[in-house]
Coordinates of C-alpha atoms and ligand atoms in Angstrom, one line a residue:
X206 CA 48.1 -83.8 -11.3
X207 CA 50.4 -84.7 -13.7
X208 CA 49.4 -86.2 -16.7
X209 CA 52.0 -88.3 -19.4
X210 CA 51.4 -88.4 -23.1
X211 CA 52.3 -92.0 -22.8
X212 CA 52.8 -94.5 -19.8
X213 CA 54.4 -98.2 -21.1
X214 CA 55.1 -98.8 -17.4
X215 CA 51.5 -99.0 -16.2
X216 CA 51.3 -101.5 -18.8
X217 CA 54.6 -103.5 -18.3
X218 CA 53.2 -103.4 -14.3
X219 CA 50.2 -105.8 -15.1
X220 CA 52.0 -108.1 -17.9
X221 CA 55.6 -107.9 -15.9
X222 CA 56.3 -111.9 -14.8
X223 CA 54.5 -112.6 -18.0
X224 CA 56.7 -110.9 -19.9
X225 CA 59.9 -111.4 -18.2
X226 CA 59.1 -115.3 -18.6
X227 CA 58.8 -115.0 -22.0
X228 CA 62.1 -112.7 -22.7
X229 CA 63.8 -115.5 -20.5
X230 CA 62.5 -118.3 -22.6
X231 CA 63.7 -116.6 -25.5
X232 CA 67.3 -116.4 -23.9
X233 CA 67.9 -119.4 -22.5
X234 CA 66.3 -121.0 -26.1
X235 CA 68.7 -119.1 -28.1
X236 CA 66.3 -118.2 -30.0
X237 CA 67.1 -114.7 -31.2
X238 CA 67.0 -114.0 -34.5
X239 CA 63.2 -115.1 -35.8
X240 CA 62.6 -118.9 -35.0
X241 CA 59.9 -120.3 -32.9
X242 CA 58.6 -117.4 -30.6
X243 CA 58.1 -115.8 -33.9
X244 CA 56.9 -118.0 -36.0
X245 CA 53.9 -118.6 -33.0
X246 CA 53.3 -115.1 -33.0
X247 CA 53.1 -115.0 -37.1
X248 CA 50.3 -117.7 -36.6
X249 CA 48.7 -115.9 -33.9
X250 CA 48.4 -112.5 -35.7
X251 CA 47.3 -113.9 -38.8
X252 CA 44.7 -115.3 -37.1
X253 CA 43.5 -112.2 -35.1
X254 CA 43.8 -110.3 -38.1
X255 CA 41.9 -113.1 -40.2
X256 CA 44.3 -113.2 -42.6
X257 CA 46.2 -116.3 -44.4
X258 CA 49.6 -115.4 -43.2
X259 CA 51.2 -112.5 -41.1
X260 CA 55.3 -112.7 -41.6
X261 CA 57.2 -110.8 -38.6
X262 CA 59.3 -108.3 -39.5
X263 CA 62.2 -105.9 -38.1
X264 CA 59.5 -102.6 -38.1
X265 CA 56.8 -101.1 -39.6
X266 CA 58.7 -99.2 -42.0
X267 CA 60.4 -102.4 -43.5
X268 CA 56.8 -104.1 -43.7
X269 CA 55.7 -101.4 -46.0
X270 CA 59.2 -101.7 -48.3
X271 CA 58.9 -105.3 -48.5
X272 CA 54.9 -105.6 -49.5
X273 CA 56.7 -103.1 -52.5
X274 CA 59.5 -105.3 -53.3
X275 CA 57.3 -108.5 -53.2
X276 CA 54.8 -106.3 -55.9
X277 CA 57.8 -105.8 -58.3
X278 CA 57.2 -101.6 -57.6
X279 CA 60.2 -100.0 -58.5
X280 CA 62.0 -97.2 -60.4
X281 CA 59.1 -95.2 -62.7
X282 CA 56.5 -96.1 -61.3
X283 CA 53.9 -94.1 -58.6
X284 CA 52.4 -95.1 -55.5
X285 CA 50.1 -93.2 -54.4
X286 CA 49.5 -91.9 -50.7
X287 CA 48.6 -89.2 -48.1
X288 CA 50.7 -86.8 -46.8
X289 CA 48.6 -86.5 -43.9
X290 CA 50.7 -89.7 -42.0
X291 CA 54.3 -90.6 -41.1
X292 CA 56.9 -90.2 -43.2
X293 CA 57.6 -94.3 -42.8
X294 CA 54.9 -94.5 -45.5
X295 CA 56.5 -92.4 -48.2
X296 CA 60.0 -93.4 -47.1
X297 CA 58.8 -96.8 -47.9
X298 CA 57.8 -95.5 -51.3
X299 CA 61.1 -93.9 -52.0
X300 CA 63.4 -96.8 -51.2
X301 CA 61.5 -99.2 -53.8
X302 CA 63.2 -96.5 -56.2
X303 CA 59.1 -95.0 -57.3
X304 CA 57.6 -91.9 -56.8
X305 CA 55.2 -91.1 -53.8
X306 CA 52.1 -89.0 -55.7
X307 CA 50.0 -87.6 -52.6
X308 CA 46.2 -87.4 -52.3
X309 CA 44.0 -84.9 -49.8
X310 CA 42.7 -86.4 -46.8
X311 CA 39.2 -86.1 -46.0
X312 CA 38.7 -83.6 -43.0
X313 CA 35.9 -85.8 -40.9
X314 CA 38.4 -88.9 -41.1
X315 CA 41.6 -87.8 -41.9
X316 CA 42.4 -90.1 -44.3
X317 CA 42.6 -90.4 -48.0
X318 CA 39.8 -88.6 -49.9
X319 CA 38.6 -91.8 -52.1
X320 CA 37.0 -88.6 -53.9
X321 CA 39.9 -87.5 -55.2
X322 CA 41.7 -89.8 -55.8
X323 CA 41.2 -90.9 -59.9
X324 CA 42.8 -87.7 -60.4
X325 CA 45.8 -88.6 -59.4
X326 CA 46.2 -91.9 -61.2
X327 CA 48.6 -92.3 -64.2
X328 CA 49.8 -94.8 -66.5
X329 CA 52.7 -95.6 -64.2
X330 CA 50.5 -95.7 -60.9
X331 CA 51.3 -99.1 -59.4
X332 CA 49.6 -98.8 -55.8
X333 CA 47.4 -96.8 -53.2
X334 CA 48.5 -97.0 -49.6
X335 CA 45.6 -96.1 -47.3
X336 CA 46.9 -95.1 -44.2
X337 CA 44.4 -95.9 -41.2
X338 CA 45.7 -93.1 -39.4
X339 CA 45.2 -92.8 -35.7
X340 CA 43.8 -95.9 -35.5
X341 CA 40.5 -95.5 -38.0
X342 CA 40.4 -97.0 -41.1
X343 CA 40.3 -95.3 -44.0
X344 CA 37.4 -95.6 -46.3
X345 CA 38.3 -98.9 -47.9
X346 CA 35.5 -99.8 -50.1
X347 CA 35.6 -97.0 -52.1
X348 CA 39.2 -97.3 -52.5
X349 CA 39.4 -101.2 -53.3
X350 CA 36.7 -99.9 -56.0
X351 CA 39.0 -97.8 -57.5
X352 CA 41.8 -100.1 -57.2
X353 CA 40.1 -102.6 -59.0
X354 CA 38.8 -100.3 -61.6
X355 CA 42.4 -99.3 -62.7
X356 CA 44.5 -103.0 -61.4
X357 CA 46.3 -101.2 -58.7
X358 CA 47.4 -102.9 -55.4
X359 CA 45.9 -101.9 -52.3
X360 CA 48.7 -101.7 -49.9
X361 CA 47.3 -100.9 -46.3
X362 CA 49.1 -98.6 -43.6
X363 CA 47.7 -100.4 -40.5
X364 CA 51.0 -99.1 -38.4
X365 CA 48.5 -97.5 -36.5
X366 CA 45.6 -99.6 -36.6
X367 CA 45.9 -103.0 -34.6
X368 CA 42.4 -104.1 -34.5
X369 CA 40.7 -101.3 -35.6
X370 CA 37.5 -102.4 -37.6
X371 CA 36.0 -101.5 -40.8
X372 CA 32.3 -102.6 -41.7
X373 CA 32.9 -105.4 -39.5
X374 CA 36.1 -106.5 -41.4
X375 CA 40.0 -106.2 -39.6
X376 CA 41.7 -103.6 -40.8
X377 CA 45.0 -105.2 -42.9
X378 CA 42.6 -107.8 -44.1
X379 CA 40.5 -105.7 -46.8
X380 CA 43.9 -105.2 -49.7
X381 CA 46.5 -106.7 -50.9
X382 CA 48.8 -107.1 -48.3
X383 CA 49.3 -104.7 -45.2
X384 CA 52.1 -103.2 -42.8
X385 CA 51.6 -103.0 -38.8
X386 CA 54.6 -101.4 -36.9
X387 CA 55.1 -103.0 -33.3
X388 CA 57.3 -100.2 -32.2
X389 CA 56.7 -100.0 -28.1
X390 CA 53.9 -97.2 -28.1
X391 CA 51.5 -98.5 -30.3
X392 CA 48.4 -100.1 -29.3
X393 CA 50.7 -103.4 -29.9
X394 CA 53.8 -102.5 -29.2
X395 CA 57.0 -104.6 -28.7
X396 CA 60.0 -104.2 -26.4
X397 CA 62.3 -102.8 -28.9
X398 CA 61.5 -102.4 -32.9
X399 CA 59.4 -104.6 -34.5
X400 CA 56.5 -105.0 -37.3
X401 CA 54.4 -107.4 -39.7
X402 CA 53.0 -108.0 -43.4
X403 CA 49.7 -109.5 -43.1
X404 CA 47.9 -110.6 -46.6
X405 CA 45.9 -113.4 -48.1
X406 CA 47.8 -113.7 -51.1
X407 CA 50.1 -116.8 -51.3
X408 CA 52.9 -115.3 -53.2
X409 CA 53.4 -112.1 -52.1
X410 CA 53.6 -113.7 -48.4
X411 CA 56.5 -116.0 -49.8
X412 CA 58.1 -113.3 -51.7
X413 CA 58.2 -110.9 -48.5
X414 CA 59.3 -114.3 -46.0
X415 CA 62.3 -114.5 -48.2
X416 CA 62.8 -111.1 -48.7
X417 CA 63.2 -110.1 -45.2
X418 CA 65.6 -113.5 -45.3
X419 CA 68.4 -112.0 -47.5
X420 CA 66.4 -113.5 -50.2
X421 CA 67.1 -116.8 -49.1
X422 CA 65.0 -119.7 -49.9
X423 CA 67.1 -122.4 -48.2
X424 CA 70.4 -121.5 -46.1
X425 CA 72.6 -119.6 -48.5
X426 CA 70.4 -120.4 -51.8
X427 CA 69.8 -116.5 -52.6
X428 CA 67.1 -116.6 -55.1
X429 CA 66.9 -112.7 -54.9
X430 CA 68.6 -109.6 -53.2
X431 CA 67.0 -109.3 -50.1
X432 CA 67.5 -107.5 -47.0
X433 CA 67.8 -108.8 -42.8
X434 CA 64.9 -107.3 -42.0
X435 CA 63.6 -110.3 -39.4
X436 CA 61.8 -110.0 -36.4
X437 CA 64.0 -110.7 -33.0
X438 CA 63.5 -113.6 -30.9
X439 CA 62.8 -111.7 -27.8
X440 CA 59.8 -109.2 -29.4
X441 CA 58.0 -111.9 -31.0
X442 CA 57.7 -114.0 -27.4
X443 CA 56.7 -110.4 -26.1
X444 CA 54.0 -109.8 -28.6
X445 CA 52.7 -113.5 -27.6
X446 CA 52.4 -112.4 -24.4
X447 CA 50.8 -109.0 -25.3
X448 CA 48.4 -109.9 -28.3
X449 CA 46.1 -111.6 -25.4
X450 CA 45.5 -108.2 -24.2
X451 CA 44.8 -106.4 -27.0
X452 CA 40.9 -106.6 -27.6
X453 CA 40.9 -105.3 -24.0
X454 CA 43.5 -102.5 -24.2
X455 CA 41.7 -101.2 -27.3
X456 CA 38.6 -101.6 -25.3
X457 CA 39.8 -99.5 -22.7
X458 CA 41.1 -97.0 -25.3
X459 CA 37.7 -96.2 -26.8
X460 CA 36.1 -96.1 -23.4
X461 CA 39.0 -93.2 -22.7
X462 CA 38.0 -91.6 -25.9
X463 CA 34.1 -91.5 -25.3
X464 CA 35.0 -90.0 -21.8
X465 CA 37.1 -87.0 -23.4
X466 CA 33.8 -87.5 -25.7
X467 CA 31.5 -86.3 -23.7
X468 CA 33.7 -84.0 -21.5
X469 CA 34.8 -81.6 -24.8
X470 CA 31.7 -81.7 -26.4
X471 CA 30.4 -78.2 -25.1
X472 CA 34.2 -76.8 -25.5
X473 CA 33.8 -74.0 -27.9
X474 CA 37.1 -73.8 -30.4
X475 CA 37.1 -77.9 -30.3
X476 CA 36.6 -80.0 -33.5
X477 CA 37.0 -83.4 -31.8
X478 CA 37.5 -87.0 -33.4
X479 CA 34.8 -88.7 -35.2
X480 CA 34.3 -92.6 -35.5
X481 CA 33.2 -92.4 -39.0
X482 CA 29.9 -95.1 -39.5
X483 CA 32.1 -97.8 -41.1
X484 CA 34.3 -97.6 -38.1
X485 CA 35.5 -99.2 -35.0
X486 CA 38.3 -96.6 -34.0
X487 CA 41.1 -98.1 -31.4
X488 CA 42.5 -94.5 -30.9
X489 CA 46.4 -95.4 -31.3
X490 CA 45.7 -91.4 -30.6
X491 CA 43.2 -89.3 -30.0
X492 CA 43.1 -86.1 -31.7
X493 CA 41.3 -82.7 -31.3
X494 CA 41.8 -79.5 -33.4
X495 CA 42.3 -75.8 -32.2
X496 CA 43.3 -73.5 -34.1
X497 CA 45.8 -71.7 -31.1
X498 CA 47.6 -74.8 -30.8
X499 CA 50.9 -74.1 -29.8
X500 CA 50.5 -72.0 -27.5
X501 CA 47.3 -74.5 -25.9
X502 CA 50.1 -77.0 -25.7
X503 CA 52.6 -74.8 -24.1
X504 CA 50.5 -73.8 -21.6
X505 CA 49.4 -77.5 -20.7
X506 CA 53.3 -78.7 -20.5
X507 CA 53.3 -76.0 -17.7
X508 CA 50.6 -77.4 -15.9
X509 CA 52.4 -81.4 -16.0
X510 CA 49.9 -82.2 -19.3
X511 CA 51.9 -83.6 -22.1
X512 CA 50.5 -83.6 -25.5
X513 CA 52.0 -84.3 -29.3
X514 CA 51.4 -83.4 -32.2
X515 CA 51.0 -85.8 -35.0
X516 CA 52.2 -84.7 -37.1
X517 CA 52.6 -81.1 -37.6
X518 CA 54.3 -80.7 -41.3
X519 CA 52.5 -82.8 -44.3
X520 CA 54.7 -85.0 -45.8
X521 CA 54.8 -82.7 -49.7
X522 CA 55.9 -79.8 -47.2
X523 CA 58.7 -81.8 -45.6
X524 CA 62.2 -80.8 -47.0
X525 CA 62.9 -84.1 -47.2
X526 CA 60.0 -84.3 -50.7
X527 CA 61.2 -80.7 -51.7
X528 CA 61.9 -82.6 -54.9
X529 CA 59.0 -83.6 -55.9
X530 CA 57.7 -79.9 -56.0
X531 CA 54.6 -79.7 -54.2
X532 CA 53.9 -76.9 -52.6
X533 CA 51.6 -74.8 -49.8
X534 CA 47.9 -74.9 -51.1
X535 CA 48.2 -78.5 -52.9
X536 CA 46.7 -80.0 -50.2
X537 CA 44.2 -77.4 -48.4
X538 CA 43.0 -80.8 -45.8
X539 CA 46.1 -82.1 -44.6
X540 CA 47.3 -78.8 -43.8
X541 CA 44.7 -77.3 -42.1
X542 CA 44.9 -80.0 -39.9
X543 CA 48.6 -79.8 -39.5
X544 CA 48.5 -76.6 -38.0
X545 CA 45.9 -77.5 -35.8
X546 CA 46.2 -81.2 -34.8
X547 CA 47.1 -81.6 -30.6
X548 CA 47.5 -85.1 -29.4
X549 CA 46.0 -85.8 -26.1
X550 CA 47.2 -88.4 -23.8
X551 CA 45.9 -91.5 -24.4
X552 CA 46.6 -95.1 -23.4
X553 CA 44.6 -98.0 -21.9
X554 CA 45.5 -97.1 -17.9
X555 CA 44.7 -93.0 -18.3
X556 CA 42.7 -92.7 -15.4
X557 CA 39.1 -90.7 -14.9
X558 CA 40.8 -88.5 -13.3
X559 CA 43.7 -87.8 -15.2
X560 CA 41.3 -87.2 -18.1
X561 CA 39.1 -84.7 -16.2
X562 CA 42.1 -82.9 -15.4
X563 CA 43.1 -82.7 -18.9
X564 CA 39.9 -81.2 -19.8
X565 CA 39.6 -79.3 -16.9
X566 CA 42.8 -77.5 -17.8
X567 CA 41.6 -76.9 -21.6
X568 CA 38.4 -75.3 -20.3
X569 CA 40.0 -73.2 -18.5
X570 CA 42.6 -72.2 -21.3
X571 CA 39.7 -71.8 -23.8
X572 CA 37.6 -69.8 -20.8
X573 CA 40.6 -66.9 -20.9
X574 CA 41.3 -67.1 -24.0
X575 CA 45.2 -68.2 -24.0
Ligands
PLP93 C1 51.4 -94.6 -40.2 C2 52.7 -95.2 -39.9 N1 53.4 -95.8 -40.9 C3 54.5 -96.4 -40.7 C4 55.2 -96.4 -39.5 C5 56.5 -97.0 -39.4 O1 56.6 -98.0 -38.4 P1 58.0 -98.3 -37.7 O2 58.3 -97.1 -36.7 O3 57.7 -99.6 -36.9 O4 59.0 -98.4 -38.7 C6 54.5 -95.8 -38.4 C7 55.1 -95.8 -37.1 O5 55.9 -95.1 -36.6 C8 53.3 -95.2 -38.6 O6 52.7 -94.5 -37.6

């Protein structure tokens, strides 16, 4: 049996006239550039993410900038982050002009160590960006703690976190402002590139709706330099149609998780995910460690069974951050788990089946010792 990493059509096949009403609407309305299918789905999302506002924007990536550019960060100062996550969040960083200053993760979670983080604060730290990587919050009392301890701004990473839960709170409603990315495989996912700032906080949500407006107030009144970073037409009438579904795709998700759960829990060689106690996890992916990775994930692909890795360089290793002169051994966590992360499938439709045979196949593996 052949098992996909990913499978958007399943998905497309149960929303299809749904969806292809929408993108029609959107056409025959003109309406392609933000407007009204966007601004519905702004409302929408704030409210499922009980927040004040959510502004749609062109991705994830741009969410994070913008939050920056509405906080005044900028050349000289330091953000603070894990390298443990997608470069989007340090890119982000970098294009405000600061510096990204990287933190260990915390193995069990694999996010941000709130433990270490004081060390790392300096006079010119302006922000920490929690990443709620693979769809699990990070621990974000402990950070807001610190935050408000030193008057930093608490910029969540929820590109991977679309309902995902926190003591009982939404995850992009616990800091200052927050960044989801829409792009089509995450657990809300658009038809093209997409994203959203969610906050509570009045100006930063006007600062960042005029941002992404080439920092127009009115029509050709620039009150600052912005950027076009909207949201198109035809994604925000699909994430109308798809926000609906979400509780119930996440659902699904964590039902897939506690199957591969129980199946892997007498693998030997297996550290598995944990849903830490102040978590509802909506595993945007789930992922196991082994230390023979690569070659586990070769032999898979042989057998039909499709697996990522995510991600397998941390971000102060990447030549891209050469400059900033970390180097192997900063950050013992995040790489560790770098060279051992494997990405099983995952998505709402994976089938019983399908996810026996994905164990199945890694039994057998472990069994003769690959
Ligand atoms: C943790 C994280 N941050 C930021 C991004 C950037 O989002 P986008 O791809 O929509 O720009 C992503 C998505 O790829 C992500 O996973």
């Amino acid at each position: 049996m052949s098992v996909p990493f990913l499978n958007l059509s399943a998905q497309y096949e149960s929303i299809k006239e749904e969806v292809n009403g929408a993108i029609q609407q959107v056409i025959e309305k003109n309406a392609f550039a933000g407007g009204p299918f966007v601004e519905k789905f702004e409302k929408k999302f704030a409210e499922f993410c009980r927040t004040k506002h959510a502004i749609g924007v062109s991705s994830g990536t741009s969410a994070l900038w913008l939050i920056m550019l509405a906080m005044d960060i900028g050349a000289g100062d330091e953000v603070i982050t894990t390298p443990n996550t997608f470069i989007a969040t340090a890119e982000a960083i970098s294009f405000t002009g600061a510096t990204p200053v990287f933190v260990d993760i915390d193995e069990q979670s694999h996010n941000i160590d709130p433990a270490l983080l004081e060390a790392a604060i300096t006079p010119r730290t302006k922000a920490i960006v929690p990443v709620h990587l693979f769809g699990q919050p990070a621990d974000m009392d402990a950070i807001l703690a610190i935050a408000k301890e030193y008057q930093l701004f608490v910029i969540e990473d929820a590109c991977q976190a679309h309902g995902a839960m926190y003591k009982g709170k939404r995850a992009g409603s616990m800091g200052d402002a927050a960044a989801f990315s829409f792009y089509p495989g995450k657990n809300l996912g658009a038809y093209g590139e997409a994203g959203g700032v969610v906050t509570n906080n009045d100006e930063i949500a006007q600062k960042v709706r005029i941002l992404r407006d080439h920092g127009q107030s009115k029509k050709y009144y620039h009150d600052y330099v912005g950027w076009n970073a909207r949201m198109d037409g035809i994604q925000g009438a699909v994430l109308n149609v798809k926000l609906k579904y979400i509780d119930q795709w996440n659902d699904m998700r964590r039902k897939n998780a506690q199957s591969y759960d129980v199946l892997l829990a007498d693998v030997p060689g297996i550290i598995a995910p944990k849903e830490m106690a102040y978590a509802r996890h909506i595993y945007h992916l789930y992922v196991i460690r082994m230390a023979n990775r690569d070659e586990i994930i070769a032999k898979l692909r042989e057998k039909n069974i499709f697996c990522g890795i995510h991600y397998p360089i941390p971000l102060h290793l990447q030549k891209a951050y050469q400059r900033l002169g970390y180097k192997n051994g900063d950050f013992p966590a995040a790489e560790k788990c770098a060279a051992e992360y494997i990405s099983l499938p995952m998505f709402p439709e994976l089938s019983d089946a399908q996810i026996e045979t994905v164990v199945a196949e890694i039994k057998q593996l472990v069994s003769g010792s690959v």
